[in-house]
Amino acid sequence: MISRRRLLASVSATALVALAGVSARPAQSAQSTSIHAGTGSGEWRSYAGDLASTRYAPLDQITRDNFGQLEVAWRFKTDAFGPRPEINFEGTPLMVGGVIYSTVGSRRSIVALDAATGELLWTHREDEGPRGEAAPRRLSGRGLAYWSDGTDSRILYVTPGYRLIALDAKTGIPSRGFGTDGVVDLKLNNDQTMDLVNGEIGLHAAPVVGRNVIVIGAAHLSGGIPRRMNNEKGYIRGFDVRTGRRLWIFHTIPHLGEFGNDTWEQESFANTGNAGVWGQMSIDEELGIVYMPVELPTGDYYGGHRPGNGLFGESLLALDLMTGQRKWHYQLVHHGIWDFDIPAAPILADITVNGRAIKAVAQPTKQGWFYVFDRVTGQPVWPIEERPVAKGEVPGEWYAPTQPYPTKPPAYDRQGVSLDDLIDFTPALKAEGARLAANYKLGPLFTPPVVSTRPGPLATLALPSTGGGANWPGGAFDPETGMIYVHSSTVISPLGLVPPKPGQSDMRFIRGTAPATGAAAEGGGGGEDGPNLTVQGLPLVKPPYGRITAIDLNKGDLVWQIAHGETPDAIRNHAALQGVTIPRTGRAGRVGTLVTKTLVIAGDPGFTTFPDGRRGAMLRAYDKATGAELGAVYMPAGQTGAAMTYLLGGKQYLVLAISGAGFGGELMAFRVPS
């Protein structure tokens, strides 16, 4: 539905005055030669700061000396933007010309705010009716894109119903001449037939724009229990930023006769879906290449219907930005059955290795590795070895005999599960954890899922979990030092398969674990990573549960690693741990890192009850060289969207999305003390 769209874009006279200077600002050049252009001016023009996805800003007003005294500049609540508060607000806003632009609320509205005060300047909302209600990727999403040629300036985003919208950045009115009334329907003109209301495709990520080309990915429902094996295919497309005309399409599941089609045995390419790009993409405008992290094909844990390695599933893919032609690719997981789809933006980094300058791309992954390549040629910077992996016994499954193992940098999170990885706070808890684990299959990374049986094995225990390792927030790179910083989670996930119920799916097996008995019954809960495995309510795996790792990308060496996030209340106050000295455990979650001239910054996920009775979380600053914590400020809820920073009126600001159970989404802005 679009009949109400113009009524839902409201612009005040104050907003027009405030925005009048936007186009007069230096425009983001369509032919920029710096991969880090975007934050040097003090603005934040791209989702991850720049098209290189470094999440770096060369700002230095916020320091170790004043971080703990940061003052709240403004707060913007999003509860009114949708039929219900959004308790998982994952957005990162942009700041251009003194204006904040952000997706907000459970209907994914767009707001423009005064970057100094948080005052609402204009808002835009799409009413998609049944199409929005049926969307597989709802809520506010993770962000939007800005484009300007110095005269015209646009905000670009994808609705929950998978429509690309272009808005005038000054007014919020749909852009004339773009698509149909400012809209390109992404369910059309995509080389497949799709139900316009119920077609299972959408996108949480922000569009990426370079050289006047908009590149759009695709996302689906979680693939653990797919509706069918031939889901919609996640093809990638490029569009003209002025007209919305489709310029090119790339088939991530290759058609007959296309490169990679022979990796789909028994013509399985024809009856398999997904393989979209639901994470952020990155662009090197000088090289004219877009880098995209491709997810795995349908489904996440069973692939007997798609024998073969299955390009371009779980591959880092480099395409010509102007034509969509493949430049190079590297498959990080062959025939994936672990939900290790590549979740985060590739980070473009200019590094020096053994005296040789390299234009590199570093890909964070759920596996806990950075895979690092020459971004021009696709050659690994350090050897990546194909090593034999275990073959499973799931009936009908096809198993890849080897998987790629990077030799450098080292893993930034634990990989595989053994008894040494289990809870060990006390001898009694350690013994209980071992009894629980006896119901499951343990093994190294790439140990395949099992068919769930009773009394066991109920599942394969996977570490990192299907949620990471690293996830969609990715990492941050300091181009001045060559250091890369990534947050990761240490959570065990059970991978057990059961036959689908009649009519539930045409897959042979889907994710599901047979009910446990005895000690294993203490698992429970649930969520994206599956059942929570606990011992008396404590995590089965030993801490740290959340960590930040610093890696020298010039050397490929791990420099430091620290537990990030306050110890959860349920652990600090647990009866079995009274009198036990427990260092900070860190906390699992999806929080991004931000790096500036002076600091590494990240907020706690989740809530903590502090000694003064306040409930909330801390935003923390760390020493870039050592990982020492230098300061912290209070937030009323945990960080759920990656932070950004900008300079305005001679002062540095820091903005991030916070939310949580019982606390609707909010943008919270800090600035240096007055």
Short mmCIF file of C-alpha atoms in Angstrom, two decimals, residues 144-441:
data_model
loop_
_atom_site.label_atom_id
_atom_site.label_comp_id
_atom_site.label_asym_id
_atom_site.label_seq_id
_atom_site.Cartn_x
_atom_site.Cartn_y
_atom_site.Cartn_z
CA LEU A 144 20.06 3.17 5.71
CA ALA A 145 22.27 4.83 3.09
CA TYR A 146 22.94 8.43 2.08
CA TRP A 147 23.86 9.65 -1.39
CA SER A 148 24.50 13.10 -2.84
CA ASP A 149 25.89 14.53 -6.04
CA GLY A 150 26.27 17.97 -4.51
CA THR A 151 22.84 19.10 -5.69
CA ASP A 152 20.47 16.24 -5.05
CA SER A 153 20.74 14.29 -1.79
CA ARG A 154 18.86 11.09 -0.95
CA ILE A 155 18.17 8.67 1.86
CA LEU A 156 17.86 5.06 0.71
CA TYR A 157 16.49 2.13 2.66
CA VAL A 158 14.71 -1.20 2.26
CA THR A 159 11.28 -1.69 3.85
CA PRO A 160 10.31 -4.86 5.74
CA GLY A 161 8.23 -5.83 2.68
CA TYR A 162 11.38 -5.68 0.49
CA ARG A 163 10.89 -2.39 -1.35
CA LEU A 164 13.72 0.05 -2.01
CA ILE A 165 12.73 3.61 -1.09
CA ALA A 166 14.50 6.84 -2.07
CA LEU A 167 13.67 9.97 -0.03
CA ASP A 168 14.75 13.56 -0.45
CA ALA A 169 17.22 14.05 2.41
CA LYS A 170 16.01 17.61 3.01
CA THR A 171 12.31 16.86 3.29
CA GLY A 172 11.68 13.12 3.60
CA ILE A 173 9.46 13.26 0.51
CA PRO A 174 9.86 10.33 -1.95
CA SER A 175 12.37 11.21 -4.67
CA ARG A 176 10.88 12.09 -8.04
CA GLY A 177 12.15 10.06 -10.95
CA PHE A 178 13.29 7.14 -8.81
CA GLY A 179 11.39 3.95 -9.65
CA THR A 180 7.65 4.49 -9.31
CA ASP A 181 6.92 7.41 -6.99
CA GLY A 182 10.24 6.84 -5.21
CA VAL A 183 9.84 3.06 -4.91
CA VAL A 184 11.51 0.05 -6.54
CA ASP A 185 9.71 -3.20 -5.78
CA LEU A 186 12.53 -5.66 -5.06
CA LYS A 187 10.24 -8.65 -5.46
CA LEU A 188 9.97 -7.82 -9.14
CA ASN A 189 12.59 -8.01 -11.90
CA ASN A 190 14.73 -10.48 -9.99
CA ASP A 191 14.83 -13.43 -12.42
CA GLN A 192 12.35 -15.52 -10.44
CA THR A 193 8.62 -15.55 -9.84
CA MET A 194 7.66 -14.43 -6.37
CA ASP A 195 4.48 -13.85 -4.38
CA LEU A 196 4.37 -10.09 -3.79
CA VAL A 197 2.75 -10.48 -0.38
CA ASN A 198 4.03 -13.75 1.03
CA GLY A 199 7.30 -14.27 -0.86
CA GLU A 200 9.88 -15.11 1.82
CA ILE A 201 12.51 -12.48 1.21
CA GLY A 202 13.54 -9.22 2.84
CA LEU A 203 16.56 -7.39 4.27
CA HIS A 204 17.68 -5.99 7.61
CA ALA A 205 20.97 -4.58 6.32
CA ALA A 206 21.47 -1.10 4.93
CA PRO A 207 21.87 -0.58 1.18
CA VAL A 208 25.40 0.24 0.05
CA VAL A 209 26.06 2.93 -2.58
CA GLY A 210 29.21 3.56 -4.63
CA ARG A 211 29.85 5.19 -8.00
CA ASN A 212 26.12 5.97 -8.21
CA VAL A 213 25.22 2.26 -7.94
CA ILE A 214 23.01 0.93 -5.13
CA VAL A 215 23.72 -2.71 -4.26
CA ILE A 216 20.97 -4.68 -2.52
CA GLY A 217 21.21 -8.07 -0.82
CA ALA A 218 18.55 -10.46 0.42
CA ALA A 219 17.57 -12.26 3.61
CA HIS A 220 15.09 -14.96 4.52
CA LEU A 221 13.62 -16.56 7.61
CA SER A 222 15.99 -18.50 9.81
CA GLY A 223 16.93 -21.61 7.86
CA GLY A 224 16.94 -24.12 10.71
CA ILE A 225 13.34 -25.10 10.01
CA PRO A 226 12.74 -23.92 6.45
CA ARG A 227 9.27 -23.98 4.96
CA ARG A 228 10.60 -25.69 1.85
CA MET A 229 13.94 -26.47 0.28
CA ASN A 230 13.32 -24.35 -2.83
CA ASN A 231 12.98 -21.06 -0.97
CA GLU A 232 13.29 -17.82 -2.89
CA LYS A 233 16.84 -17.37 -4.13
CA GLY A 234 18.87 -14.51 -2.68
CA TYR A 235 20.15 -12.92 -5.86
CA ILE A 236 22.14 -9.67 -5.65
CA ARG A 237 21.31 -6.63 -7.76
CA GLY A 238 22.73 -3.24 -8.63
CA PHE A 239 20.47 -0.23 -9.29
CA ASP A 240 21.02 3.26 -10.67
CA VAL A 241 20.89 5.66 -7.73
CA ARG A 242 19.09 8.37 -9.74
CA THR A 243 16.46 6.35 -11.57
CA GLY A 244 16.18 3.07 -9.68
CA ARG A 245 16.74 1.17 -12.92
CA ARG A 246 18.22 -2.30 -12.48
CA LEU A 247 21.76 -2.32 -13.83
CA TRP A 248 22.75 -5.91 -13.15
CA ILE A 249 21.93 -9.09 -11.27
CA PHE A 250 24.23 -11.81 -9.92
CA HIS A 251 22.90 -15.33 -9.38
CA THR A 252 24.38 -16.53 -6.10
CA ILE A 253 23.00 -19.94 -7.04
CA PRO A 254 24.40 -20.16 -10.58
CA HIS A 255 22.12 -20.94 -13.50
CA LEU A 256 22.92 -23.71 -15.95
CA GLY A 257 26.01 -22.71 -17.93
CA GLU A 258 27.15 -20.08 -15.41
CA PHE A 259 30.41 -20.27 -13.46
CA GLY A 260 30.04 -22.50 -10.39
CA ASN A 261 26.98 -24.38 -11.60
CA ASP A 262 29.00 -27.62 -11.73
CA THR A 263 29.43 -27.47 -7.92
CA TRP A 264 25.71 -28.26 -7.62
CA GLU A 265 25.53 -31.98 -8.23
CA GLN A 266 22.42 -33.70 -9.60
CA GLU A 267 21.16 -30.32 -10.85
CA SER A 268 20.33 -29.37 -7.28
CA PHE A 269 20.74 -25.68 -8.14
CA ALA A 270 17.25 -25.74 -9.63
CA ASN A 271 15.52 -26.75 -6.40
CA THR A 272 17.45 -24.88 -3.73
CA GLY A 273 16.95 -21.37 -2.37
CA ASN A 274 18.50 -18.80 -0.02
CA ALA A 275 22.24 -18.04 -0.60
CA GLY A 276 21.52 -14.34 -0.16
CA VAL A 277 23.63 -11.60 1.39
CA TRP A 278 21.92 -10.58 4.62
CA GLY A 279 25.01 -8.94 6.13
CA GLN A 280 26.53 -5.62 5.18
CA MET A 281 28.57 -5.22 2.00
CA SER A 282 31.66 -3.08 1.42
CA ILE A 283 32.91 -1.14 -1.61
CA ASP A 284 36.30 -0.06 -2.91
CA GLU A 285 35.29 2.74 -5.29
CA GLU A 286 38.83 3.15 -6.64
CA LEU A 287 38.96 -0.50 -7.69
CA GLY A 288 35.28 -0.50 -8.61
CA ILE A 289 34.62 -3.67 -6.59
CA VAL A 290 31.83 -4.55 -4.16
CA TYR A 291 32.58 -7.24 -1.56
CA MET A 292 29.73 -9.34 -0.27
CA PRO A 293 29.43 -12.06 2.40
CA VAL A 294 27.11 -14.77 1.10
CA GLU A 295 25.03 -16.96 3.40
CA LEU A 296 24.51 -20.70 2.90
CA PRO A 297 21.76 -22.23 0.74
CA THR A 298 18.60 -23.86 2.17
CA GLY A 299 18.77 -25.26 4.86
CA ASP A 300 21.11 -24.38 7.65
CA TYR A 301 21.82 -27.85 9.06
CA TYR A 302 20.83 -30.34 6.39
CA GLY A 303 21.88 -30.34 2.74
CA GLY A 304 21.19 -33.83 1.42
CA HIS A 305 19.01 -32.33 -1.30
CA ARG A 306 21.89 -30.10 -2.52
CA PRO A 307 24.92 -32.42 -3.00
CA GLY A 308 28.20 -30.72 -3.85
CA ASN A 309 30.12 -27.75 -2.51
CA GLY A 310 27.43 -25.39 -3.75
CA LEU A 311 28.94 -22.10 -4.92
CA PHE A 312 28.47 -19.33 -3.96
CA GLY A 313 27.14 -20.44 -0.62
CA GLU A 314 29.21 -19.19 2.35
CA SER A 315 31.64 -17.44 0.03
CA LEU A 316 33.28 -14.04 0.09
CA LEU A 317 32.33 -12.72 -3.32
CA ALA A 318 33.93 -9.77 -5.16
CA LEU A 319 31.92 -8.29 -8.04
CA ASP A 320 32.53 -5.48 -10.49
CA LEU A 321 30.49 -2.62 -9.06
CA MET A 322 29.32 -1.33 -12.45
CA THR A 323 28.49 -4.62 -14.18
CA GLY A 324 27.98 -7.26 -11.47
CA GLN A 325 30.56 -9.53 -13.12
CA ARG A 326 32.50 -11.84 -10.79
CA LYS A 327 36.04 -10.68 -10.11
CA TRP A 328 36.94 -13.42 -7.62
CA HIS A 329 35.48 -15.51 -4.83
CA TYR A 330 36.62 -17.70 -1.97
CA GLN A 331 34.35 -20.27 -0.34
CA LEU A 332 34.90 -20.24 3.41
CA VAL A 333 32.72 -23.29 4.13
CA HIS A 334 32.06 -26.09 1.66
CA HIS A 335 28.50 -27.46 1.63
CA GLY A 336 27.60 -25.76 4.89
CA ILE A 337 25.53 -27.63 7.49
CA TRP A 338 26.46 -25.54 10.56
CA ASP A 339 24.73 -22.19 9.89
CA PHE A 340 28.14 -20.54 9.55
CA ASP A 341 26.82 -18.17 6.89
CA ILE A 342 29.01 -15.07 6.67
CA PRO A 343 27.27 -12.48 8.85
CA ALA A 344 29.24 -9.24 8.76
CA ALA A 345 30.70 -6.62 6.45
CA PRO A 346 34.09 -7.43 4.90
CA ILE A 347 36.62 -4.90 6.25
CA LEU A 348 38.82 -3.26 3.64
CA ALA A 349 42.28 -2.60 5.06
CA ASP A 350 45.54 -1.36 3.56
CA ILE A 351 48.25 -3.30 5.38
CA THR A 352 51.96 -4.08 5.12
CA VAL A 353 53.01 -7.73 5.48
CA ASN A 354 56.72 -8.58 5.48
CA GLY A 355 57.47 -5.23 3.88
CA ARG A 356 54.90 -5.66 1.11
CA ALA A 357 51.96 -3.24 0.81
CA ILE A 358 48.69 -5.11 0.34
CA LYS A 359 45.19 -3.87 -0.39
CA ALA A 360 43.47 -6.42 1.85
CA VAL A 361 39.98 -7.48 2.83
CA ALA A 362 39.45 -9.12 6.23
CA GLN A 363 36.26 -11.11 6.72
CA PRO A 364 35.03 -11.72 10.30
CA THR A 365 33.04 -14.93 10.70
CA LYS A 366 30.92 -16.96 13.05
CA GLN A 367 33.74 -19.55 13.08
CA GLY A 368 35.93 -17.12 15.04
CA TRP A 369 38.43 -16.50 12.25
CA PHE A 370 39.38 -13.53 10.13
CA TYR A 371 39.89 -14.79 6.59
CA VAL A 372 42.28 -12.24 5.00
CA PHE A 373 42.73 -11.81 1.24
CA ASP A 374 44.33 -9.50 -1.26
CA ARG A 375 41.19 -7.64 -2.27
CA VAL A 376 42.44 -7.09 -5.82
CA THR A 377 43.30 -10.71 -6.66
CA GLY A 378 41.47 -12.77 -4.02
CA GLN A 379 44.67 -14.55 -2.99
CA PRO A 380 44.97 -15.33 0.75
CA VAL A 381 47.44 -13.06 2.53
CA TRP A 382 48.47 -16.02 4.70
CA PRO A 383 47.96 -19.65 3.66
CA ILE A 384 44.50 -21.16 4.07
CA GLU A 385 44.80 -24.93 4.28
CA GLU A 386 42.22 -27.48 3.17
CA ARG A 387 42.12 -29.99 6.02
CA PRO A 388 40.14 -33.24 6.31
CA VAL A 389 37.04 -33.07 8.53
CA ALA A 390 34.80 -35.75 10.00
CA LYS A 391 32.06 -37.31 7.91
CA GLY A 392 28.68 -37.60 9.57
CA GLU A 393 26.03 -40.32 9.50
CA VAL A 394 22.80 -38.43 8.76
CA PRO A 395 20.91 -40.47 6.14
CA GLY A 396 21.01 -38.88 2.69
CA GLU A 397 23.45 -36.11 3.64
CA TRP A 398 26.40 -35.16 1.42
CA TYR A 399 29.63 -34.28 3.27
CA ALA A 400 32.53 -32.18 2.06
CA PRO A 401 35.75 -34.08 2.80
CA THR A 402 37.77 -30.94 3.68
CA GLN A 403 37.24 -27.42 5.00
CA PRO A 404 39.42 -24.27 4.76
CA TYR A 405 41.55 -23.48 7.86
CA PRO A 406 43.31 -20.10 8.00
CA THR A 407 46.84 -20.31 9.37
CA LYS A 408 46.82 -16.61 10.36
CA PRO A 409 45.49 -14.69 12.22
CA PRO A 410 44.68 -17.10 15.08
CA ALA A 411 41.07 -17.72 16.07
CA TYR A 412 39.57 -14.97 18.23
CA ASP A 413 37.12 -17.32 19.97
CA ARG A 414 37.15 -20.93 21.10
CA GLN A 415 36.50 -23.58 18.47
CA GLY A 416 35.12 -27.06 19.08
CA VAL A 417 33.88 -28.61 22.31
CA SER A 418 35.75 -30.87 24.72
CA LEU A 419 35.37 -31.50 28.44
CA ASP A 420 37.98 -28.79 29.03
CA ASP A 421 35.57 -26.20 27.61
CA LEU A 422 32.81 -26.93 30.13
CA ILE A 423 31.82 -25.12 33.31
CA ASP A 424 34.47 -25.43 36.04
CA PHE A 425 33.59 -22.85 38.73
CA THR A 426 33.55 -25.68 41.31
CA PRO A 427 34.36 -29.42 41.16
CA ALA A 428 30.67 -30.23 41.69
CA LEU A 429 29.52 -28.00 38.83
CA LYS A 430 32.26 -29.37 36.59
CA ALA A 431 31.12 -32.94 37.26
CA GLU A 432 27.49 -32.01 36.64
CA GLY A 433 28.45 -30.33 33.39
CA ALA A 434 30.28 -33.45 32.26
CA ARG A 435 27.18 -35.56 33.00
CA LEU A 436 25.04 -33.23 30.92
CA ALA A 437 27.54 -33.23 28.05
CA ALA A 438 27.54 -37.04 28.01
CA ASN A 439 24.13 -36.81 26.31
CA TYR A 440 25.70 -35.02 23.34
CA LYS A 441 28.38 -35.52 20.72
#
